[in-house]
mmCIF file of C-alpha atoms in Angstrom:
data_model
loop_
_atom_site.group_PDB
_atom_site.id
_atom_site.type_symbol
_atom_site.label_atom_id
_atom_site.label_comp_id
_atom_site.label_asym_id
_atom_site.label_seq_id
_atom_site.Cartn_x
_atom_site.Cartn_y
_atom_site.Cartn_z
ATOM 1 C CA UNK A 18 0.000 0.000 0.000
ATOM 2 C CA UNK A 19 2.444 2.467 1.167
ATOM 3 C CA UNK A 20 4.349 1.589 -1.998
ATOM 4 C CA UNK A 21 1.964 2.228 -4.371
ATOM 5 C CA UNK A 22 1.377 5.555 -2.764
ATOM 6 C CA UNK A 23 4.440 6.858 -4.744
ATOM 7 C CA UNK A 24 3.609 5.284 -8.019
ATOM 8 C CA UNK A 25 -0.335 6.866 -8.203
ATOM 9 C CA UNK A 26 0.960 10.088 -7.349
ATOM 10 C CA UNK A 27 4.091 9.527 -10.163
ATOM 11 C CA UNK A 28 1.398 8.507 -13.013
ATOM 12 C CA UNK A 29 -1.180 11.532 -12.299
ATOM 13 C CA UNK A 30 1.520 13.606 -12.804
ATOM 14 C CA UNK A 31 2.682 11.984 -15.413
ATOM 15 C CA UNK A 32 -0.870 12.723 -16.970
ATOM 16 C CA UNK A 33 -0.764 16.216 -16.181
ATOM 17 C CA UNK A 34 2.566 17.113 -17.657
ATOM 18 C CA UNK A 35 1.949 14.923 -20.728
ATOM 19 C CA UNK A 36 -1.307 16.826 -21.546
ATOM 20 C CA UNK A 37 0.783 20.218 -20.369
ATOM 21 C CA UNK A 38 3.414 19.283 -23.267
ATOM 22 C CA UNK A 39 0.552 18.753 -25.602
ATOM 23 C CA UNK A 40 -0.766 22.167 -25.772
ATOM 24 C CA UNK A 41 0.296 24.438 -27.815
ATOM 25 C CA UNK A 42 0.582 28.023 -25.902
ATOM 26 C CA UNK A 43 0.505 29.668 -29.016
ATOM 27 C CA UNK A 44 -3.289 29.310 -28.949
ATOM 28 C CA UNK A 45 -5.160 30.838 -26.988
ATOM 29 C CA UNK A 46 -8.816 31.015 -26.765
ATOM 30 C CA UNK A 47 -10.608 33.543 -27.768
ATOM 31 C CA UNK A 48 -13.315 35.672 -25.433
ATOM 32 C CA UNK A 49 -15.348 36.583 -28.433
ATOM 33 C CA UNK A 50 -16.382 33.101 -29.790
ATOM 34 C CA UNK A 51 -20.288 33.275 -29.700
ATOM 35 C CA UNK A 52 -20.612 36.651 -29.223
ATOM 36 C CA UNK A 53 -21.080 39.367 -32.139
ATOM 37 C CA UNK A 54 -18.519 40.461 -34.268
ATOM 38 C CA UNK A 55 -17.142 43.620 -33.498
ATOM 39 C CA UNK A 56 -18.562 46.775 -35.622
ATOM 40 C CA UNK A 57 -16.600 47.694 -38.213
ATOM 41 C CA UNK A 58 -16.344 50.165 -41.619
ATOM 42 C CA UNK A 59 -13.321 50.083 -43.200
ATOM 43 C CA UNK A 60 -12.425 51.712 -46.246
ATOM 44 C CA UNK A 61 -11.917 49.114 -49.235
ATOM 45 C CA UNK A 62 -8.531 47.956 -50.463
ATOM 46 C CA UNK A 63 -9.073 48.403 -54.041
ATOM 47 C CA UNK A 64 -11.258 51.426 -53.543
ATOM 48 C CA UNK A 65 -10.672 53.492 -50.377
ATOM 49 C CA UNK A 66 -13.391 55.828 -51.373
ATOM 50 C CA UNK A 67 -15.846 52.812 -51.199
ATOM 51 C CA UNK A 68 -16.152 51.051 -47.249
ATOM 52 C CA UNK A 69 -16.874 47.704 -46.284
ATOM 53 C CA UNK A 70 -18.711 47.322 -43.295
ATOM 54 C CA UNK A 71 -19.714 44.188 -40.847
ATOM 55 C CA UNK A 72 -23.037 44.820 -41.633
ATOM 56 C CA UNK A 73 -22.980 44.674 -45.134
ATOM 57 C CA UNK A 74 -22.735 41.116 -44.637
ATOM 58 C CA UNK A 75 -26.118 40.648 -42.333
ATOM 59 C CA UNK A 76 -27.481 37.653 -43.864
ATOM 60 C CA UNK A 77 -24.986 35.417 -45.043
ATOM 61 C CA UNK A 78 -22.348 33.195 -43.405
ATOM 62 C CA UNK A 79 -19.219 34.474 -44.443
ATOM 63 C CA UNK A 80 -15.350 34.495 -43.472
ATOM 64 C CA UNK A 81 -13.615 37.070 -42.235
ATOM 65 C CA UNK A 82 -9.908 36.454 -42.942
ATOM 66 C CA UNK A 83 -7.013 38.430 -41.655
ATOM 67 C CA UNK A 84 -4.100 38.830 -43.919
ATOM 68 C CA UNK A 85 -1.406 41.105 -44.696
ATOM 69 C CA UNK A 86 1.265 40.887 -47.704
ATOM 70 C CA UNK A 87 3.845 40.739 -45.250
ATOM 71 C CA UNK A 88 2.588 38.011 -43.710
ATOM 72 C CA UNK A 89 4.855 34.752 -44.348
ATOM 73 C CA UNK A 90 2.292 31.866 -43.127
ATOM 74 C CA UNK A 91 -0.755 34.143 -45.127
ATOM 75 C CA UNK A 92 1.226 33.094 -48.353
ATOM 76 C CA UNK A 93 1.148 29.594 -47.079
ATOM 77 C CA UNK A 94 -2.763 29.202 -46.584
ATOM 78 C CA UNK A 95 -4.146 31.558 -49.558
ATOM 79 C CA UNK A 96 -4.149 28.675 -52.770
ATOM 80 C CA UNK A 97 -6.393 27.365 -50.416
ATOM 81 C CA UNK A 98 -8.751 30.196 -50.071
ATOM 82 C CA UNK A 99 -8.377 30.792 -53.703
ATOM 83 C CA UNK A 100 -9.741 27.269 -54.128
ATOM 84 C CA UNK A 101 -12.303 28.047 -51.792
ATOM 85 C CA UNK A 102 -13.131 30.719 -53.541
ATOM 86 C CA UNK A 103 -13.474 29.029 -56.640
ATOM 87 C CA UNK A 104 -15.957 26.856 -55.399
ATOM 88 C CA UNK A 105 -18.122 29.530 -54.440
ATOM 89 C CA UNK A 106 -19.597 27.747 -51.006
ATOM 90 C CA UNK A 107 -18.794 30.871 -48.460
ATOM 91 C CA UNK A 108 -18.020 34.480 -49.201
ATOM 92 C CA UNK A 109 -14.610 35.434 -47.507
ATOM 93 C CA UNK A 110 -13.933 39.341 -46.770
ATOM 94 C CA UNK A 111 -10.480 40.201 -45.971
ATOM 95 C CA UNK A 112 -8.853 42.293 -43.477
ATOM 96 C CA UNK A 113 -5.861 43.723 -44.659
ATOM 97 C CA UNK A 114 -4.388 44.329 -41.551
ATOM 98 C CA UNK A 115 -1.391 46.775 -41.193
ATOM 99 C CA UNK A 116 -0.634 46.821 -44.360
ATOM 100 C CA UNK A 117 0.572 49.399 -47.597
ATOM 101 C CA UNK A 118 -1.933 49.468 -49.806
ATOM 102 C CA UNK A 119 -0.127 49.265 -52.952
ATOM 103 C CA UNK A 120 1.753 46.171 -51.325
ATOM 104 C CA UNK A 121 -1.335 44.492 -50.339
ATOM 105 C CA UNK A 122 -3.216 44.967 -53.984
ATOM 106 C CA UNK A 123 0.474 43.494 -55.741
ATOM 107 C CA UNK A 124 -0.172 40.003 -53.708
ATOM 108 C CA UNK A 125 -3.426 39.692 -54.610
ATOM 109 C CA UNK A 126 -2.200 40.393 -58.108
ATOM 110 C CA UNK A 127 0.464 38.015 -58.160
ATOM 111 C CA UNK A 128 -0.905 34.970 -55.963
ATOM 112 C CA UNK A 129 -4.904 35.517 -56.906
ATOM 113 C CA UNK A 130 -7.692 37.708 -55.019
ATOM 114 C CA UNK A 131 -9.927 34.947 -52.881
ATOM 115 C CA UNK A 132 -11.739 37.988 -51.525
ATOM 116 C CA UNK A 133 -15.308 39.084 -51.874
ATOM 117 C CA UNK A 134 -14.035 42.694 -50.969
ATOM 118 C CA UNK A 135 -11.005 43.576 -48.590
ATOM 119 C CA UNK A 136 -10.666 46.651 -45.442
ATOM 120 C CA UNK A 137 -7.894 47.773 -45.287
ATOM 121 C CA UNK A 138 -6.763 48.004 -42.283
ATOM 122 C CA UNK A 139 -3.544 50.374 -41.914
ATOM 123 C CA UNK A 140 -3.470 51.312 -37.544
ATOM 124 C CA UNK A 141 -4.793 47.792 -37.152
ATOM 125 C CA UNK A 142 -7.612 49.279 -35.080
ATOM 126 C CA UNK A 143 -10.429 46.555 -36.460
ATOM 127 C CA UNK A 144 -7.720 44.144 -35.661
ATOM 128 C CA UNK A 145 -7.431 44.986 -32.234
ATOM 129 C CA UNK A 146 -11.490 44.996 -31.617
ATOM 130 C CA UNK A 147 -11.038 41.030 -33.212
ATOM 131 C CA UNK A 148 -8.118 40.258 -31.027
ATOM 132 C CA UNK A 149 -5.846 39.638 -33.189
ATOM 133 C CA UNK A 150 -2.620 39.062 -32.671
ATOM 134 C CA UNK A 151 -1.116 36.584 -34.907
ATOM 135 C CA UNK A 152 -1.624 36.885 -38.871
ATOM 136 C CA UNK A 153 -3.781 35.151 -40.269
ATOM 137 C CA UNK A 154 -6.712 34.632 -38.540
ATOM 138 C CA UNK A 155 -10.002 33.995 -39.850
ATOM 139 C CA UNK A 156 -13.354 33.498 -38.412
ATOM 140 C CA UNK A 157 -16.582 32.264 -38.750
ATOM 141 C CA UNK A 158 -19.313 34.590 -38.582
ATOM 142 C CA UNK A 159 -22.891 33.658 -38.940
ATOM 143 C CA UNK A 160 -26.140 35.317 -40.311
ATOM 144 C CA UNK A 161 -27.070 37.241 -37.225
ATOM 145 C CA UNK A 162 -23.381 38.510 -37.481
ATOM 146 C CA UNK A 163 -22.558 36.176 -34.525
ATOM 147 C CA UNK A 164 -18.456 34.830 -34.366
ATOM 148 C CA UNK A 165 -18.600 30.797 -34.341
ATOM 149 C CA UNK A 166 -15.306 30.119 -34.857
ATOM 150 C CA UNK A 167 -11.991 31.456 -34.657
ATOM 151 C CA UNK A 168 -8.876 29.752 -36.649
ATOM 152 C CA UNK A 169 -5.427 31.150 -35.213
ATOM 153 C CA UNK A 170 -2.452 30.836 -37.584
ATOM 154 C CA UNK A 171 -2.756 29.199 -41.569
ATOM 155 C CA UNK A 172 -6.524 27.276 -42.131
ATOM 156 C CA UNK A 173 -5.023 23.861 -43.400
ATOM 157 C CA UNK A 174 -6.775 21.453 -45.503
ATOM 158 C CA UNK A 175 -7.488 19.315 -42.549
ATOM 159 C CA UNK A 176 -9.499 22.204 -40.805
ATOM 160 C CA UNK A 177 -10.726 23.634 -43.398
ATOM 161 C CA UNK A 178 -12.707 20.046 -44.511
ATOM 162 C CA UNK A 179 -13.412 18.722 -40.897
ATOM 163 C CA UNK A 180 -14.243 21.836 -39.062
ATOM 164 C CA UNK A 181 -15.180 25.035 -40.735
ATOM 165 C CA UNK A 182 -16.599 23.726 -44.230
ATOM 166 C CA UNK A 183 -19.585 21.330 -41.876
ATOM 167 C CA UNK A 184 -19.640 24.668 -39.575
ATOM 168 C CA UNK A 185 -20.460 27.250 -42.612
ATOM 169 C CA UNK A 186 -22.572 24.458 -43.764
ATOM 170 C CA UNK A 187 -24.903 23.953 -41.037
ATOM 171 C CA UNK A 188 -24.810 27.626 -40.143
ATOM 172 C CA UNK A 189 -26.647 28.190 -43.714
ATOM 173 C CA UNK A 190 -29.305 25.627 -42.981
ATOM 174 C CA UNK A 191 -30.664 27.639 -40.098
ATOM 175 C CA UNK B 17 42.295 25.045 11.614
ATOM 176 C CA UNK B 18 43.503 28.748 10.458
ATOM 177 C CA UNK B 19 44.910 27.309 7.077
ATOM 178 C CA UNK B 20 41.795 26.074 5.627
ATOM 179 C CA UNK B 21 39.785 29.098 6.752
ATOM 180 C CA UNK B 22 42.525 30.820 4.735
ATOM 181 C CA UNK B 23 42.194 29.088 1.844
ATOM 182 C CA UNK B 24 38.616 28.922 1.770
ATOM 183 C CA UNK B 25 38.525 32.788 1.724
ATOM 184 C CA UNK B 26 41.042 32.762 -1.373
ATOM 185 C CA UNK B 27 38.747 30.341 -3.302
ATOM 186 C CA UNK B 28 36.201 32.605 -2.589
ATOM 187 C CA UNK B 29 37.917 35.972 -4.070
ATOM 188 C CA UNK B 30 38.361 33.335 -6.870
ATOM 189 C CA UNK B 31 35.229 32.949 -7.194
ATOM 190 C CA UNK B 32 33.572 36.294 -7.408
ATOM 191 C CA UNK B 33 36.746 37.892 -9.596
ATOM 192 C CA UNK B 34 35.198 35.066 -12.089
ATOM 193 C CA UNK B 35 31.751 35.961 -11.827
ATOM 194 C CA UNK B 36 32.695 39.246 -11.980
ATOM 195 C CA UNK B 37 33.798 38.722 -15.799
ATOM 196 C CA UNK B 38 30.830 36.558 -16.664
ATOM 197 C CA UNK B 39 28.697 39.508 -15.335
ATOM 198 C CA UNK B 40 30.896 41.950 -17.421
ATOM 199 C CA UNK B 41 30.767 39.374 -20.482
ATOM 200 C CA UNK B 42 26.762 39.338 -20.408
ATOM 201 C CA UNK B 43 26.461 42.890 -19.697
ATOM 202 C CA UNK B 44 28.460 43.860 -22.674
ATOM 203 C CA UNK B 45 26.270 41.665 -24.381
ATOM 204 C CA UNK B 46 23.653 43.019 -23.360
ATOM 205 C CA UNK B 47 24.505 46.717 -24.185
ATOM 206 C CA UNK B 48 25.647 45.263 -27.552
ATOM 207 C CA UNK B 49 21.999 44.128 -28.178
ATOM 208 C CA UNK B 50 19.858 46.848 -26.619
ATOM 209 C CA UNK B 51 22.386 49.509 -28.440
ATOM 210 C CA UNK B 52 21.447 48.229 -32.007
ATOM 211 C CA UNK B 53 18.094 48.117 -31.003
ATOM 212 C CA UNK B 54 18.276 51.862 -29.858
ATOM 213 C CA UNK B 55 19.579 53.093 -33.214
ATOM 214 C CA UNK B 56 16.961 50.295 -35.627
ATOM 215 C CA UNK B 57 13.936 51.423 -33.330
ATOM 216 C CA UNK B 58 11.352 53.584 -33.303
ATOM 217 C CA UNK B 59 10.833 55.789 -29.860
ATOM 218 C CA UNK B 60 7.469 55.559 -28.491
ATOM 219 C CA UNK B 61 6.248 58.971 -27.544
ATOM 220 C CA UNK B 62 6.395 59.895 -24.099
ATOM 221 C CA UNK B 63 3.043 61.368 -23.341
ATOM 222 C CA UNK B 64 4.152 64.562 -20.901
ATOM 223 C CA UNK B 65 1.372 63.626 -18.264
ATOM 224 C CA UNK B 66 3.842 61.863 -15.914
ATOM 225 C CA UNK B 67 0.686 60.460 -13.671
ATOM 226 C CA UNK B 68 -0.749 58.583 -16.717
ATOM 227 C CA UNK B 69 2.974 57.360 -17.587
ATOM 228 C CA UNK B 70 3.292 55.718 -14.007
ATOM 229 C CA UNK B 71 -0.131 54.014 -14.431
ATOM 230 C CA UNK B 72 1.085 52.619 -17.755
ATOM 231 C CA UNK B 73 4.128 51.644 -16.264
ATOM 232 C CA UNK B 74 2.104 49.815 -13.183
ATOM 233 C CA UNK B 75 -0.417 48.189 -15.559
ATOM 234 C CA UNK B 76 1.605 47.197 -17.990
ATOM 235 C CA UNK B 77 3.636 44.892 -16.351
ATOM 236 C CA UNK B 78 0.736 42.781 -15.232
ATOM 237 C CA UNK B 79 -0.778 42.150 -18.550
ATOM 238 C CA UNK B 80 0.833 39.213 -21.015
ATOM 239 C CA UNK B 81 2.246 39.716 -24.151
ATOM 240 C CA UNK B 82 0.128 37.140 -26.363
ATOM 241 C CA UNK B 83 3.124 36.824 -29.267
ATOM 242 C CA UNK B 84 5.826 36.322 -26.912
ATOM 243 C CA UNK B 85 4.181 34.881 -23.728
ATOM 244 C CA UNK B 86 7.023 34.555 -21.815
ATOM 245 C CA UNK B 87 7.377 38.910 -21.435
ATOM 246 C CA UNK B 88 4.853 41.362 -20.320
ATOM 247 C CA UNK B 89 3.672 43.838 -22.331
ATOM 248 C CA UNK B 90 5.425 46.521 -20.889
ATOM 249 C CA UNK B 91 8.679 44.736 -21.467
ATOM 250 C CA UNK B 92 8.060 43.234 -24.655
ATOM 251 C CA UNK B 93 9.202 45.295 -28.103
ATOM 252 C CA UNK B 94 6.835 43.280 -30.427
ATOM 253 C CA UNK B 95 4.605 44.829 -32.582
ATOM 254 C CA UNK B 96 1.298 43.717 -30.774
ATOM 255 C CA UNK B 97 2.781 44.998 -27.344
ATOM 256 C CA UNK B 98 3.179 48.642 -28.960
ATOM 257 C CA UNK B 99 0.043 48.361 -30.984
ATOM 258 C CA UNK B 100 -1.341 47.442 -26.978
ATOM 259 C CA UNK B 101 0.499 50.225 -24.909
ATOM 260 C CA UNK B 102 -0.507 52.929 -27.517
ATOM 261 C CA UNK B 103 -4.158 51.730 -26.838
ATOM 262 C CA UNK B 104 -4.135 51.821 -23.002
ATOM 263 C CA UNK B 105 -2.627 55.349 -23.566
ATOM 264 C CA UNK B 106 -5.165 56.193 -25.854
ATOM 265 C CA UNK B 107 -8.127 55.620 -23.143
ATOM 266 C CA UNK B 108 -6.068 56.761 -20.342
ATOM 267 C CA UNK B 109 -5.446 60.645 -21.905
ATOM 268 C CA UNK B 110 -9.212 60.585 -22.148
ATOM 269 C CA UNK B 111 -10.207 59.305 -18.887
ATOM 270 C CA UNK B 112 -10.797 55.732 -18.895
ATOM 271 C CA UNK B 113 -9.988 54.023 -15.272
ATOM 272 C CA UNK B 114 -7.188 51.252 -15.188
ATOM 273 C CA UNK B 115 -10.422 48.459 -14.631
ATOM 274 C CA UNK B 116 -12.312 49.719 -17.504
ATOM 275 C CA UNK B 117 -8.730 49.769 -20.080
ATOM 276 C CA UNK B 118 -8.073 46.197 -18.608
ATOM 277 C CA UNK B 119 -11.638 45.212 -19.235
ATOM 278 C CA UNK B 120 -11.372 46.535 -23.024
ATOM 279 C CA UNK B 121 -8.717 44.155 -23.277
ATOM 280 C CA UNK B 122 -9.708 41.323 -22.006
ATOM 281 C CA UNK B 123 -12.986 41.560 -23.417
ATOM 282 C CA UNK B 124 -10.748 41.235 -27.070
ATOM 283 C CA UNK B 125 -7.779 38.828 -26.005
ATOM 284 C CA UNK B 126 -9.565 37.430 -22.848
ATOM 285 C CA UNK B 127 -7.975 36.524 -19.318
ATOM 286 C CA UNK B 128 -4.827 35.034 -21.211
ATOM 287 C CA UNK B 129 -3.958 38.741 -21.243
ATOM 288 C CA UNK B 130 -3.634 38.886 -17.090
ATOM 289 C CA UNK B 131 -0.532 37.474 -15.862
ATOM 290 C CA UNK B 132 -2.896 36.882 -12.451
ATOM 291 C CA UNK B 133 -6.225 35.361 -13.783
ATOM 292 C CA UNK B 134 -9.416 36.211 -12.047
ATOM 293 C CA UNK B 135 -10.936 33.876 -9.406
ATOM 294 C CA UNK B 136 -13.718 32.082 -11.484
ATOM 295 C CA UNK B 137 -15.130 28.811 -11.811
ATOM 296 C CA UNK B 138 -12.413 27.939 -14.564
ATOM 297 C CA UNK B 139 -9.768 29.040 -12.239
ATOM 298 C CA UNK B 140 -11.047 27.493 -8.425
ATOM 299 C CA UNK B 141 -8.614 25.390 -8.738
ATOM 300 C CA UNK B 142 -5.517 26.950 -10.138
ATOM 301 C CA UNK B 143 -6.301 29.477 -6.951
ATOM 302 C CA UNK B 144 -7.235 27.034 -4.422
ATOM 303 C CA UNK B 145 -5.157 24.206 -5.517
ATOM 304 C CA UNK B 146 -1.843 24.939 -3.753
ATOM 305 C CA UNK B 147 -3.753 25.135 -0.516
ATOM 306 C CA UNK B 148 -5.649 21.802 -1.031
ATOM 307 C CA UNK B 149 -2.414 20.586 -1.696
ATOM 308 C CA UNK B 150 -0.994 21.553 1.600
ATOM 309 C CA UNK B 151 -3.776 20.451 3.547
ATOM 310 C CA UNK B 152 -3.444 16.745 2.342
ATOM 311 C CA UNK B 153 0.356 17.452 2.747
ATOM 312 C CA UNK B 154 -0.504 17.887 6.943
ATOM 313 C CA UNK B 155 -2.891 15.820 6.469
ATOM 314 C CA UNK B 156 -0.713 13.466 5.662
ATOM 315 C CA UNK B 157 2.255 14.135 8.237
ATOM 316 C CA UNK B 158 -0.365 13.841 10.961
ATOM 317 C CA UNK B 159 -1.498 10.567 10.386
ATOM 318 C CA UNK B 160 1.682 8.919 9.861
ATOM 319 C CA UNK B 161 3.293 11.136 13.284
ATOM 320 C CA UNK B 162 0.335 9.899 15.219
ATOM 321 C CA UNK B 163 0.787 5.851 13.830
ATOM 322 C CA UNK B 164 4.720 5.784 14.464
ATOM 323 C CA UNK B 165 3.231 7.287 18.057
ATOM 324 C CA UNK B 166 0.872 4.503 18.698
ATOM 325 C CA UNK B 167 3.239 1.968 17.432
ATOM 326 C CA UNK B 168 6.320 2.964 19.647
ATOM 327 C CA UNK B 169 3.539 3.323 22.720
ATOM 328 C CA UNK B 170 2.795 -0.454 21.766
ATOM 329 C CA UNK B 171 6.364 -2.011 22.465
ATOM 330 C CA UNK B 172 5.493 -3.772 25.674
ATOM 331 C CA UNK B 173 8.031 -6.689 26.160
ATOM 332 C CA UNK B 174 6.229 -10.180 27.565
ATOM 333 C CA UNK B 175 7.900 -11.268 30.953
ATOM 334 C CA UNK B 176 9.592 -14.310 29.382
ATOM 335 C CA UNK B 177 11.279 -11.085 27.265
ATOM 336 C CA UNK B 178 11.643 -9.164 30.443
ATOM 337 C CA UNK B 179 13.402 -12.418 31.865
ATOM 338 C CA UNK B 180 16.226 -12.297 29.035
ATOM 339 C CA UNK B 181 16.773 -8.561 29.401
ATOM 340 C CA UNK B 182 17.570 -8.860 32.694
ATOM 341 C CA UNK B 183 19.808 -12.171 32.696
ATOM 342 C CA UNK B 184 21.884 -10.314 29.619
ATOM 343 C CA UNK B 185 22.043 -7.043 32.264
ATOM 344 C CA UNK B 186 23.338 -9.090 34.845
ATOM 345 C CA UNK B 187 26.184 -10.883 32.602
ATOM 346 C CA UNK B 188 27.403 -7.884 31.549
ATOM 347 C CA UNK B 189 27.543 -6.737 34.866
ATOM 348 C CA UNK B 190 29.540 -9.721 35.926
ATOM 349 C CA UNK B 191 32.075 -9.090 33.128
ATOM 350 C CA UNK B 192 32.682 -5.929 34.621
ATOM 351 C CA UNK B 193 33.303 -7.203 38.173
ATOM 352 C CA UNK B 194 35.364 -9.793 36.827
#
């Protein structure tokens, strides 16, 4: 009895430091999940005399993706979203966050435009009232303008198919 | 006696003269690092209000820097920890209180952001659990102090016991006279 004592105690913390190390830090939760998106009009990217505003989008499910041309691991996820794009299932509006303008619209040139419409975002204010702090981000936003889900870092094929495509799918049903 | 107090006092001027030139070593290093930085950076503005520049200095060392967790923001030179400090600036020139500024924030990075998280239902037990720990700690040492009591209380020696005690007494004791 006493001897086992020792070894019970060992394994839980075994568990607890093996779930620890399993982690990742980097990602933290966010506060706003479920609760609406932030108000927003930002002057478009192509267009800064035209706006683009959260509520232009009341309505639809869409994606609001945060991206900047500077940005290594937005390079890495955007054939995706051009794909995504391509097949027309969700609109995605971008947030061109701290960015030059004339930087931003040369990506988009050079590596395809997944966008419905871009803000651009140069203090990073809207960026701030999303929380963001690691590009790119992109959410899920529903029809009552309601966040549902937040993706921190590159959307990979993996989450885009398991988790946000049945999300944005069963969001439009309702 | 004297010689080794001796040399344990040279050892120790050893010592320190060493860790004296590590300490110079890093601090070099240091000035090295923070030097370039001074001439590649940007200086934040110093807002002239020195009250609102000692609250910034107080709050900002209790919130966490989400891109590089380990620093707080005030220490941190990341982009998101300026982007932060010129917003808690921003709402301290006009007003705000230091609850409502750390509310703002944690309403958009949540309590991450706190270096002390609030006492909550998530977080009973990251508050309370060093205490419960303790408890079953003493808990613990007074059960086992109380059974090594009982059991050397219980040592009572049976008279054929008593008997040999006494005969092995009495040889020694006729060794000695002997």
């Amino acid at each position: 009895m006493t001897r086992t004592i020792p070894l019970v105690v060992f394994a839980v913390l075994v568990v607890f430091f093996g779930v620890g190390l399993l982690l990742d830090p980097s990602k933290v939760p966010s506060p706003l999940i479920d609760k609406p998106a932030p108000a927003f009009t930002l002057p478009q990217l192509h267009d800064a005399s035209a706006t683009i505003s959260n509520s232009d989008m009341r309505g639809k499910v869409w994606l609001f993706n945060v991206w900047a041309s500077w940005c290594v691991a937005c390079r890495q996820e955007h054939p995706l979203l051009v794909d995504l794009a391509r097949r027309n299932i969700v609109p995605i509006v971008g947030l061109n966050y701290k960015d030059e303008r004339a930087a931003a619209i040369r990506w988009l040139q050079d590596l395809g435009d997944p966008y419905t419409v871009s803000g651009h975002d140069i203090e990073g204010r809207v960026g701030m009232d999303y929380g963001v702090y690691g590009v790119p981000e992109t959410y899920v936003i529903d029809k009552q303008g309601f966040i549902r889900y937040k993706q921190i870092g590159p959307i990979s094929p993996d989450v885009l198919n398991n988790d946000i495509l049945p999300l944005v799918e069963r969001l439009q049903k309702t | 006696m004297n010689r080794s107090v001796v040399s344990d006092a040279g050892s120790g001027v050893a010592f320190s003269s060493r860790a004296a030139l590590w300490m110079g070593v890093v601090l070099g290093l240091c000035l090295l690092v923070t030097g370039r930085h001074g001439l590649a950076g940007e200086a934040e503005p110093l807002i002239a209000d020195p009250v609102i520049e000692a609250r910034m200095a107080a709050l900002s060392e209790e919130l966490r820097c989400l891109v590089c967790q380990g620093q707080s923001i005030a220490g941190s030179d990341s982009d998101f920890a300026k982007d932060v400090r010129r917003e808690m600036r921003t709402m301290m020139e006009n007003g705000r209180s230091d609850a409502e500024v750390v509310e703002f924030l944690v309403q958009r990075y949540g309590d991450f952001i706190l270096f002390r998280p609030p006492v909550k239902g998530a977080t009973l037990l990251l508050w309370l659990g060093p205490f419960i720990l303790l408890a079953i700690a003493v808990a613990v040492l007074v059960i086992s102090l109380r059974r090594r009591g009982r059991r050397a209380a219980a040592v009572t020696l049976s008279s054929e016991e008593l008997h040999r005690a006494e005969s092995l007494l009495e040889e020694k004791g006729d060794r000695k006279d002997s």
